[in-house]
Amino acid sequence: MTTQVWDYRLEYENERDDILDAVDSVFRSGQLILGESVRSFEREYADYHGVSGCVSCDNGTNAIVLGLRAVGVRPGDEVITVANTAAPTIVAIDQIGARPVFVDICPETYLMDTDQVEAAITERTTCILPVHLYGQCVDMRPLQELARRHGLILFEDCAQSHGARHHGQLAGTMGRAAAFSFYPTKVLGAYGDGGAVVTSDPEVEANLRRLRYYGMEQQYYVVSTPGHNSRLDEVHAEILRRKLRRFDGYLASRRAVAARYAEALAGTDLVLPKLAEGNDHSYYLYVVRHPERDRIIERMKQYDVLLNVSYRWPVHTMSGFAHLGYGIGTLPYTEELADQIFSLPMYASLPRGTQDKVIDALREVLATL
């Protein structure tokens, strides 16, 4: 049987009765849009993070779009971020008419090099957008100081970092607001698209509630800036509520899988994930590195193991963003990394025997390179 990087089916079998009960409870409730399940999930997700507000929406990309608009980023503003991220991070910045400004990454953690941020600040900079990638947080303390000193907005992209901590603080609680994705592969994933923004700023929360509902505060009347139709549906909200109760178990399982990989692959010439100081990793992905990455991926197919690359093309090298003017060579660590990284299978319900299959095959392939 082919081993995938991610597979939800075993988890579904284990949770099937509860998931189907969640769906049935919504269908019997008489309300399918912005009902009690959405309200309850928003309250419970905010409580989990120790913040006062959570506003859900239809996907993680729109969580960034709505979030940036809600905190006051406007067309023509500059947003400092990284190119080592999923394209939706940059698509969202572009959608509101702002300009992404890239800094390079730290070669060991693959996260934003915070030492480069201050030099990237101009008179048009309004926001710093760190991406907590692969399940690990960016070093937020220097960014918080820069934001305070320069009067900038700090907005976190937490699409890949549910449950990750930095010096004890949860991802998503260290800036003015933070965006999350509930895409099915995430540590907390729905059975389709979903997203949310968390904040403890009442003004930002109020802006978000209007923006995700066309700009309305009451039905059919737009009171301010026109917004979007970006609502999380009741079914996915109820499923996420049920899964949130099991969330700490998902985290523990992922960390156990990561620990087995680390132990079994120590001593090989793979570069294994490095945990940054002060971080608790949630292991959304288990990303390793090797200069013969493409050969390894092809050879692993012979063992019926499919691996993934997140991400093969840094955003600044994509033709769709050529207008930003970042040529090859402008972000050397980001570009070098993209040629070498790949992800091993990682999900909470990954069977031990399947993980053994991956480990044994990978060790055999590495031994014959």
Coordinates of C-alpha atoms in Angstrom, one line a residue, residues 61 64 81-93 102 129 131-134 157 159-160 181 186 284-285 309-316 318 321:
T61 CA -6.0 32.9 2.8
I64 CA -4.9 36.9 6.2
T81 CA 7.7 38.9 5.3
V82 CA 9.5 35.9 3.8
A83 CA 9.4 34.1 0.5
N84 CA 9.9 30.7 2.1
T85 CA 6.1 30.3 2.7
A86 CA 3.1 28.9 0.9
A87 CA 2.1 31.3 -1.9
P88 CA -1.3 32.2 -0.2
T89 CA 0.6 34.3 2.3
I90 CA 1.8 36.6 -0.5
V91 CA -1.4 36.3 -2.5
A92 CA -3.3 37.7 0.5
I93 CA -0.9 40.7 0.8
F102 CA 11.1 40.0 1.6
L129 CA 4.2 39.5 9.0
V131 CA 5.3 33.1 9.2
H132 CA 5.4 30.5 11.8
L133 CA 6.5 27.7 9.4
Y134 CA 6.3 23.9 9.6
D157 CA 0.6 33.9 9.9
A159 CA -1.6 28.6 9.3
Q160 CA 1.1 26.0 10.1
S181 CA -6.0 28.0 8.5
K186 CA -3.4 21.2 9.4
Y284 CA 2.7 20.3 11.2
L285 CA 5.4 19.1 8.8
V309 CA 8.4 19.4 -0.9
S310 CA 7.2 22.5 1.0
Y311 CA 8.2 24.6 -0.9
R312 CA 10.0 23.8 -4.2
W313 CA 9.7 27.4 -5.6
P314 CA 10.3 30.4 -3.3
V315 CA 7.5 32.9 -3.9
H316 CA 9.9 35.6 -5.1
M318 CA 7.5 32.7 -9.3
F321 CA 5.4 37.8 -8.6

